[in-house]
Amino acid sequence: MKYTVDVIKEGYSYVEGNSMKANGTCTLIRGGGINIVVDTLSAWDRDFLVDALGKRSLNSADVNFVVCTHGHSDHVGNLNLFQAATHIVGKCISKHDSYQLDAFEKDEAFCIAEDLYVVPTPGHTLTDVTVFVSTQDFGTVAITGDLFEKAEDLQDPSLWKETAGSENPMLQAKKSSNGVAGFRSHCSWAWSHVPGNRRNEAQALGPSWMTFSICLITWLLKNEAFSTHLAIVQNVASNLGPTVEVLIFSQAPNLEIAEARTVMPQQSSEYKLCFLC
């Protein structure tokens, strides 16, 4: 089964005076008669979210599952809109007053449908989860909730450790003892609706995509737990041009893939990486 992934609203994060301005990214997954909203923004985004769904010919009653990657207010603010849906909030699965007792038992992946999994990825909070989905255009996509604080945290770890806050920095930076990845996972910053079109705005990308790709892969291979979570792109749409494919899949059970590799086209001077977080 192949799904479409639509970023309804891009998240953001920046410091302003003595406060931090931030909001999560909201994503819509559609396919096989299933509609899934991942992260519901803040309570102040209610009207925006209702309107955004309407523009996509949906209303809240059409949504079958809502996944909140963790329980922070910019991710769970509009859960009450989706009263017909099953709610997955971190590692808690419920509908109405019924709660699934064996949800994520032994930190195993929870299968929503074919090629659509929710995987425990503790770090930013101890109950963080990531949605893995097979898409029509971008291969396997991991919707990670709070992966980066912003792109620059590749260069400055304090952005995810201190500014964003971490319940367990050690767990974010290392693989947990049970073999399921536990690593940095704060990101209310999304790249864009169109992969690659904001590359010039991201200082961490460096002088070229080639340089960034090599540095990123080198760094990932030295930080296995983080690389397990980054996981994003396979088979990027051909109209985006020559592509570096970064395949770094979770080691959680049922996903069957645990590897990190790159595929670099031989005759090209331009390289693109695509991330959705």
mmCIF file of C-alpha atoms in Angstrom:
data_model
loop_
_atom_site.group_PDB
_atom_site.id
_atom_site.type_symbol
_atom_site.label_atom_id
_atom_site.label_comp_id
_atom_site.label_asym_id
_atom_site.label_seq_id
_atom_site.Cartn_x
_atom_site.Cartn_y
_atom_site.Cartn_z
ATOM 1 C CA MET A 1 0.000 0.000 0.000
ATOM 2 C CA LYS A 2 1.253 3.480 -0.893
ATOM 3 C CA TYR A 3 0.061 6.613 0.888
ATOM 4 C CA THR A 4 0.231 10.347 0.281
ATOM 5 C CA VAL A 5 1.811 12.590 2.903
ATOM 6 C CA ASP A 6 0.730 16.227 3.098
ATOM 7 C CA VAL A 7 2.277 18.777 5.468
ATOM 8 C CA ILE A 8 -0.726 20.807 6.646
ATOM 9 C CA LYS A 9 1.378 23.274 8.606
ATOM 10 C CA GLU A 10 5.122 23.584 9.056
ATOM 11 C CA GLY A 11 6.413 23.871 12.588
ATOM 12 C CA TYR A 12 8.833 26.515 13.784
ATOM 13 C CA SER A 13 11.037 27.338 16.738
ATOM 14 C CA TYR A 14 13.031 30.417 17.685
ATOM 15 C CA VAL A 15 14.030 32.379 20.749
ATOM 16 C CA GLU A 16 12.481 35.816 21.214
ATOM 17 C CA GLY A 17 13.743 37.739 24.219
ATOM 18 C CA ASN A 18 13.240 35.605 27.300
ATOM 19 C CA SER A 19 10.750 33.273 25.651
ATOM 20 C CA MET A 20 10.712 30.610 22.991
ATOM 21 C CA LYS A 21 8.269 30.705 20.088
ATOM 22 C CA ALA A 22 7.400 27.245 18.826
ATOM 23 C CA ASN A 23 4.690 25.152 17.245
ATOM 24 C CA GLY A 24 4.667 21.617 15.943
ATOM 25 C CA THR A 25 4.275 20.371 12.394
ATOM 26 C CA CYS A 26 0.882 18.917 11.430
ATOM 27 C CA THR A 27 0.816 16.198 8.779
ATOM 28 C CA LEU A 28 -1.987 14.405 6.938
ATOM 29 C CA ILE A 29 -1.602 10.828 5.667
ATOM 30 C CA ARG A 30 -4.145 9.454 3.189
ATOM 31 C CA GLY A 31 -4.511 6.134 1.413
ATOM 32 C CA GLY A 32 -6.501 2.915 1.345
ATOM 33 C CA GLY A 33 -9.590 4.662 2.666
ATOM 34 C CA ILE A 34 -7.694 5.805 5.783
ATOM 35 C CA ASN A 35 -7.096 9.397 6.888
ATOM 36 C CA ILE A 36 -4.534 10.045 9.623
ATOM 37 C CA VAL A 37 -3.534 13.325 11.243
ATOM 38 C CA VAL A 38 -0.107 13.361 12.879
ATOM 39 C CA ASP A 39 0.211 16.043 15.590
ATOM 40 C CA THR A 40 -2.709 18.446 16.011
ATOM 41 C CA LEU A 41 -0.902 21.758 16.682
ATOM 42 C CA SER A 42 -1.844 24.014 19.593
ATOM 43 C CA ALA A 43 -5.310 24.878 20.888
ATOM 44 C CA TRP A 44 -4.968 28.283 19.208
ATOM 45 C CA ASP A 45 -4.745 26.582 15.803
ATOM 46 C CA ARG A 46 -8.239 25.084 15.913
ATOM 47 C CA ASP A 47 -9.787 27.281 13.217
ATOM 48 C CA PHE A 48 -6.730 26.926 10.995
ATOM 49 C CA LEU A 49 -6.829 23.131 11.256
ATOM 50 C CA VAL A 50 -10.561 22.899 10.532
ATOM 51 C CA ASP A 51 -10.134 25.178 7.517
ATOM 52 C CA ALA A 52 -7.061 23.284 6.260
ATOM 53 C CA LEU A 53 -8.921 19.973 6.377
ATOM 54 C CA GLY A 54 -11.884 21.556 4.594
ATOM 55 C CA LYS A 55 -9.626 22.700 1.769
ATOM 56 C CA ARG A 56 -8.669 19.040 1.399
ATOM 57 C CA SER A 57 -12.345 17.991 1.265
ATOM 58 C CA LEU A 58 -12.204 16.524 4.769
ATOM 59 C CA ASN A 59 -13.800 17.242 8.105
ATOM 60 C CA SER A 60 -12.806 15.984 11.524
ATOM 61 C CA ALA A 61 -15.259 13.071 11.318
ATOM 62 C CA ASP A 62 -13.412 11.739 8.264
ATOM 63 C CA VAL A 63 -10.199 11.181 10.231
ATOM 64 C CA ASN A 64 -9.703 7.565 11.320
ATOM 65 C CA PHE A 65 -6.539 7.905 13.427
ATOM 66 C CA VAL A 66 -4.823 10.778 15.174
ATOM 67 C CA VAL A 67 -1.209 10.241 16.203
ATOM 68 C CA CYS A 68 0.405 12.690 18.606
ATOM 69 C CA THR A 69 4.112 11.951 18.638
ATOM 70 C CA HIS A 70 4.271 13.104 22.262
ATOM 71 C CA GLY A 71 2.157 14.947 24.778
ATOM 72 C CA HIS A 72 3.407 18.524 24.499
ATOM 73 C CA SER A 73 0.747 21.182 23.996
ATOM 74 C CA ASP A 74 1.774 22.100 20.447
ATOM 75 C CA HIS A 75 1.112 18.502 19.402
ATOM 76 C CA VAL A 76 -2.099 17.600 21.276
ATOM 77 C CA GLY A 77 -3.952 20.926 21.222
ATOM 78 C CA ASN A 78 -6.831 19.798 19.001
ATOM 79 C CA LEU A 79 -7.315 16.150 19.851
ATOM 80 C CA ASN A 80 -10.915 16.860 20.841
ATOM 81 C CA LEU A 81 -11.768 17.730 17.232
ATOM 82 C CA PHE A 82 -11.399 14.096 16.216
ATOM 83 C CA GLN A 83 -14.003 12.271 18.275
ATOM 84 C CA ALA A 84 -14.594 9.587 15.642
ATOM 85 C CA ALA A 85 -10.914 8.675 15.470
ATOM 86 C CA THR A 86 -8.677 6.321 17.394
ATOM 87 C CA HIS A 87 -6.146 8.387 19.338
ATOM 88 C CA ILE A 88 -2.488 7.385 19.636
ATOM 89 C CA VAL A 89 -0.780 9.786 22.030
ATOM 90 C CA GLY A 90 2.776 8.732 22.624
ATOM 91 C CA LYS A 91 2.496 5.090 23.639
ATOM 92 C CA CYS A 92 -1.173 5.322 24.661
ATOM 93 C CA ILE A 93 -3.869 4.054 22.267
ATOM 94 C CA SER A 94 -7.506 4.852 23.040
ATOM 95 C CA LYS A 95 -10.961 5.466 21.650
ATOM 96 C CA HIS A 96 -13.669 7.010 23.796
ATOM 97 C CA ASP A 97 -13.064 5.504 27.252
ATOM 98 C CA SER A 98 -11.424 2.308 25.995
ATOM 99 C CA TYR A 99 -7.631 1.986 26.291
ATOM 100 C CA GLN A 100 -5.512 -0.727 24.706
ATOM 101 C CA LEU A 101 -3.634 -2.447 27.520
ATOM 102 C CA ASP A 102 -0.942 -4.088 25.412
ATOM 103 C CA ALA A 103 -0.113 -1.046 23.282
ATOM 104 C CA PHE A 104 3.553 -1.065 22.282
ATOM 105 C CA GLU A 105 4.234 -4.060 24.514
ATOM 106 C CA LYS A 106 7.993 -4.597 24.752
ATOM 107 C CA ASP A 107 8.385 -1.426 22.661
ATOM 108 C CA GLU A 108 7.308 -3.206 19.504
ATOM 109 C CA ALA A 109 5.913 -1.297 16.537
ATOM 110 C CA PHE A 110 2.137 -0.832 16.317
ATOM 111 C CA CYS A 111 0.701 -1.522 12.860
ATOM 112 C CA ILE A 112 -2.149 0.800 11.855
ATOM 113 C CA ALA A 113 -2.416 -0.684 8.370
ATOM 114 C CA GLU A 114 -0.224 -2.250 5.712
ATOM 115 C CA ASP A 115 3.030 -0.258 5.368
ATOM 116 C CA LEU A 116 1.963 2.123 8.133
ATOM 117 C CA TYR A 117 3.553 1.724 11.578
ATOM 118 C CA VAL A 118 3.900 3.677 14.803
ATOM 119 C CA VAL A 119 7.232 3.014 16.503
ATOM 120 C CA PRO A 120 8.407 3.985 20.025
ATOM 121 C CA THR A 121 11.328 6.427 19.742
ATOM 122 C CA PRO A 122 12.027 7.753 23.260
ATOM 123 C CA GLY A 123 14.274 10.755 23.677
ATOM 124 C CA HIS A 124 12.751 14.224 23.707
ATOM 125 C CA THR A 125 10.149 12.625 25.952
ATOM 126 C CA LEU A 126 10.245 9.067 27.228
ATOM 127 C CA THR A 127 7.070 8.157 25.317
ATOM 128 C CA ASP A 128 7.859 9.701 21.914
ATOM 129 C CA VAL A 129 6.705 7.782 18.852
ATOM 130 C CA THR A 130 7.427 8.021 15.124
ATOM 131 C CA VAL A 131 5.112 7.188 12.222
ATOM 132 C CA PHE A 132 6.686 5.168 9.391
ATOM 133 C CA VAL A 133 4.701 5.264 6.147
ATOM 134 C CA SER A 134 5.312 4.026 2.615
ATOM 135 C CA THR A 135 4.483 6.855 0.209
ATOM 136 C CA GLN A 136 3.776 7.191 -3.479
ATOM 137 C CA ASP A 137 6.288 9.969 -4.116
ATOM 138 C CA PHE A 138 9.000 9.852 -1.460
ATOM 139 C CA GLY A 139 9.515 6.212 -0.578
ATOM 140 C CA THR A 140 9.502 5.447 3.149
ATOM 141 C CA VAL A 141 8.881 8.552 5.242
ATOM 142 C CA ALA A 142 9.356 8.856 8.995
ATOM 143 C CA ILE A 143 7.178 11.509 10.613
ATOM 144 C CA THR A 144 9.197 12.039 13.741
ATOM 145 C CA GLY A 145 7.402 14.835 15.553
ATOM 146 C CA ASP A 146 10.302 16.539 17.290
ATOM 147 C CA LEU A 147 13.430 15.276 15.597
ATOM 148 C CA PHE A 148 15.333 18.579 15.354
ATOM 149 C CA GLU A 149 14.850 21.768 17.278
ATOM 150 C CA LYS A 150 15.888 23.308 13.973
ATOM 151 C CA ALA A 151 18.353 22.461 11.227
ATOM 152 C CA GLU A 152 21.160 24.201 13.077
ATOM 153 C CA ASP A 153 21.113 21.706 15.932
ATOM 154 C CA LEU A 154 23.312 19.485 13.784
ATOM 155 C CA GLN A 155 25.970 22.056 14.617
ATOM 156 C CA ASP A 156 24.752 23.118 18.071
ATOM 157 C CA PRO A 157 23.426 20.270 20.287
ATOM 158 C CA SER A 158 22.393 22.774 22.970
ATOM 159 C CA LEU A 159 19.386 23.649 20.799
ATOM 160 C CA TRP A 160 17.787 20.259 21.445
ATOM 161 C CA LYS A 161 19.343 19.562 24.836
ATOM 162 C CA GLU A 162 18.749 22.896 26.555
ATOM 163 C CA THR A 163 16.600 25.303 24.536
ATOM 164 C CA ALA A 164 13.991 22.715 23.594
ATOM 165 C CA GLY A 165 14.462 20.666 26.729
ATOM 166 C CA SER A 166 15.110 16.958 26.996
ATOM 167 C CA GLU A 167 13.741 14.522 29.529
ATOM 168 C CA ASN A 168 16.790 12.336 29.075
ATOM 169 C CA PRO A 169 19.661 13.654 26.915
ATOM 170 C CA MET A 170 21.600 10.416 27.347
ATOM 171 C CA LEU A 171 18.652 8.459 26.000
ATOM 172 C CA GLN A 172 18.283 10.865 23.122
ATOM 173 C CA ALA A 173 21.920 10.441 22.153
ATOM 174 C CA LYS A 174 22.252 6.681 22.573
ATOM 175 C CA LYS A 175 20.398 3.555 21.691
ATOM 176 C CA SER A 176 18.259 2.237 24.521
ATOM 177 C CA SER A 177 19.164 -1.105 26.072
ATOM 178 C CA ASN A 178 16.236 -2.981 24.526
ATOM 179 C CA GLY A 179 17.423 -2.339 20.982
ATOM 180 C CA VAL A 180 14.801 0.249 20.110
ATOM 181 C CA ALA A 181 16.298 3.575 19.156
ATOM 182 C CA GLY A 182 16.257 6.303 21.762
ATOM 183 C CA PHE A 183 17.809 9.481 20.541
ATOM 184 C CA ARG A 184 17.389 13.181 19.996
ATOM 185 C CA SER A 185 13.897 13.842 18.777
ATOM 186 C CA HIS A 186 12.969 17.489 19.127
ATOM 187 C CA CYS A 187 11.744 19.241 16.042
ATOM 188 C CA SER A 188 8.934 21.666 15.610
ATOM 189 C CA TRP A 189 10.698 22.817 12.449
ATOM 190 C CA ALA A 190 9.797 21.227 9.126
ATOM 191 C CA TRP A 191 11.729 21.563 5.903
ATOM 192 C CA SER A 192 8.935 22.460 3.496
ATOM 193 C CA HIS A 193 6.028 21.154 1.512
ATOM 194 C CA VAL A 194 8.369 20.619 -1.443
ATOM 195 C CA PRO A 195 11.550 18.726 -0.535
ATOM 196 C CA GLY A 196 14.658 20.749 -1.242
ATOM 197 C CA ASN A 197 13.134 24.174 -1.808
ATOM 198 C CA ARG A 198 14.347 25.658 1.485
ATOM 199 C CA ARG A 199 17.899 24.418 1.366
ATOM 200 C CA ASN A 200 19.369 27.925 1.032
ATOM 201 C CA GLU A 201 17.703 28.963 4.309
ATOM 202 C CA ALA A 202 19.299 26.208 6.385
ATOM 203 C CA GLN A 203 22.749 27.231 7.580
ATOM 204 C CA ALA A 204 23.570 23.699 8.671
ATOM 205 C CA LEU A 205 23.435 22.487 5.102
ATOM 206 C CA GLY A 206 26.869 23.920 4.399
ATOM 207 C CA PRO A 207 28.311 25.041 1.071
ATOM 208 C CA SER A 208 26.762 22.299 -1.051
ATOM 209 C CA TRP A 209 24.466 19.326 -0.855
ATOM 210 C CA MET A 210 27.381 17.042 -1.655
ATOM 211 C CA THR A 211 29.367 18.400 1.298
ATOM 212 C CA PHE A 212 26.369 18.244 3.584
ATOM 213 C CA SER A 213 25.478 14.720 2.475
ATOM 214 C CA ILE A 214 28.949 13.376 3.109
ATOM 215 C CA CYS A 215 29.239 15.134 6.478
ATOM 216 C CA LEU A 216 25.770 14.027 7.517
ATOM 217 C CA ILE A 217 26.243 10.385 6.620
ATOM 218 C CA THR A 218 29.661 10.312 8.277
ATOM 219 C CA TRP A 219 28.184 11.802 11.434
ATOM 220 C CA LEU A 220 25.178 9.478 11.371
ATOM 221 C CA LEU A 221 27.288 6.372 11.081
ATOM 222 C CA LYS A 222 29.152 7.450 14.207
ATOM 223 C CA ASN A 223 25.885 8.043 16.078
ATOM 224 C CA GLU A 224 23.898 4.903 15.480
ATOM 225 C CA ALA A 225 21.001 5.749 17.751
ATOM 226 C CA PHE A 226 20.404 9.127 16.154
ATOM 227 C CA SER A 227 20.762 7.728 12.660
ATOM 228 C CA THR A 228 18.091 5.174 13.409
ATOM 229 C CA HIS A 229 15.605 7.981 13.959
ATOM 230 C CA LEU A 230 16.563 10.274 11.119
ATOM 231 C CA ALA A 231 15.341 7.935 8.476
ATOM 232 C CA ILE A 232 13.595 9.490 5.782
ATOM 233 C CA VAL A 233 13.819 9.321 2.116
ATOM 234 C CA GLN A 234 13.817 6.644 -0.510
ATOM 235 C CA ASN A 235 13.047 6.946 -4.209
ATOM 236 C CA VAL A 236 12.447 10.695 -4.261
ATOM 237 C CA ALA A 237 10.212 11.760 -7.142
ATOM 238 C CA SER A 238 12.154 11.862 -10.378
ATOM 239 C CA ASN A 239 11.144 15.433 -11.168
ATOM 240 C CA LEU A 240 13.286 16.633 -8.277
ATOM 241 C CA GLY A 241 16.407 15.674 -10.201
ATOM 242 C CA PRO A 242 19.462 13.632 -9.128
ATOM 243 C CA THR A 243 19.147 12.641 -5.525
ATOM 244 C CA VAL A 244 21.094 11.372 -2.584
ATOM 245 C CA GLU A 245 18.902 8.762 -0.957
ATOM 246 C CA VAL A 246 19.283 8.424 2.789
ATOM 247 C CA LEU A 247 17.854 5.184 4.084
ATOM 248 C CA ILE A 248 18.136 4.836 7.834
ATOM 249 C CA PHE A 249 15.360 2.731 9.234
ATOM 250 C CA SER A 250 14.353 1.981 12.794
ATOM 251 C CA GLN A 251 15.614 -1.213 14.376
ATOM 252 C CA ALA A 252 12.255 -1.709 16.042
ATOM 253 C CA PRO A 253 10.635 -5.116 15.432
ATOM 254 C CA ASN A 254 8.410 -5.689 12.387
ATOM 255 C CA LEU A 255 10.154 -3.135 10.179
ATOM 256 C CA GLU A 256 12.687 -5.742 9.023
ATOM 257 C CA ILE A 257 15.280 -3.163 7.995
ATOM 258 C CA ALA A 258 18.156 -1.893 10.106
ATOM 259 C CA GLU A 259 20.696 -0.186 7.954
ATOM 260 C CA ALA A 260 22.162 3.129 6.935
ATOM 261 C CA ARG A 261 23.352 3.678 3.427
ATOM 262 C CA THR A 262 23.507 6.287 0.707
ATOM 263 C CA VAL A 263 22.988 6.087 -2.993
ATOM 264 C CA MET A 264 24.846 8.790 -4.902
ATOM 265 C CA PRO A 265 24.245 9.281 -8.625
ATOM 266 C CA GLN A 266 27.509 9.158 -10.541
ATOM 267 C CA GLN A 267 27.023 11.909 -13.108
ATOM 268 C CA SER A 268 25.663 14.912 -11.294
ATOM 269 C CA SER A 269 26.931 17.999 -9.553
ATOM 270 C CA GLU A 270 23.742 18.617 -7.592
ATOM 271 C CA TYR A 271 22.416 16.528 -4.726
ATOM 272 C CA LYS A 272 19.256 16.810 -2.702
ATOM 273 C CA LEU A 273 18.173 15.390 0.631
ATOM 274 C CA CYS A 274 14.543 15.346 1.684
ATOM 275 C CA PHE A 275 13.379 15.355 5.280
ATOM 276 C CA LEU A 276 9.959 15.428 6.877
ATOM 277 C CA CYS A 277 9.877 15.936 10.622
#
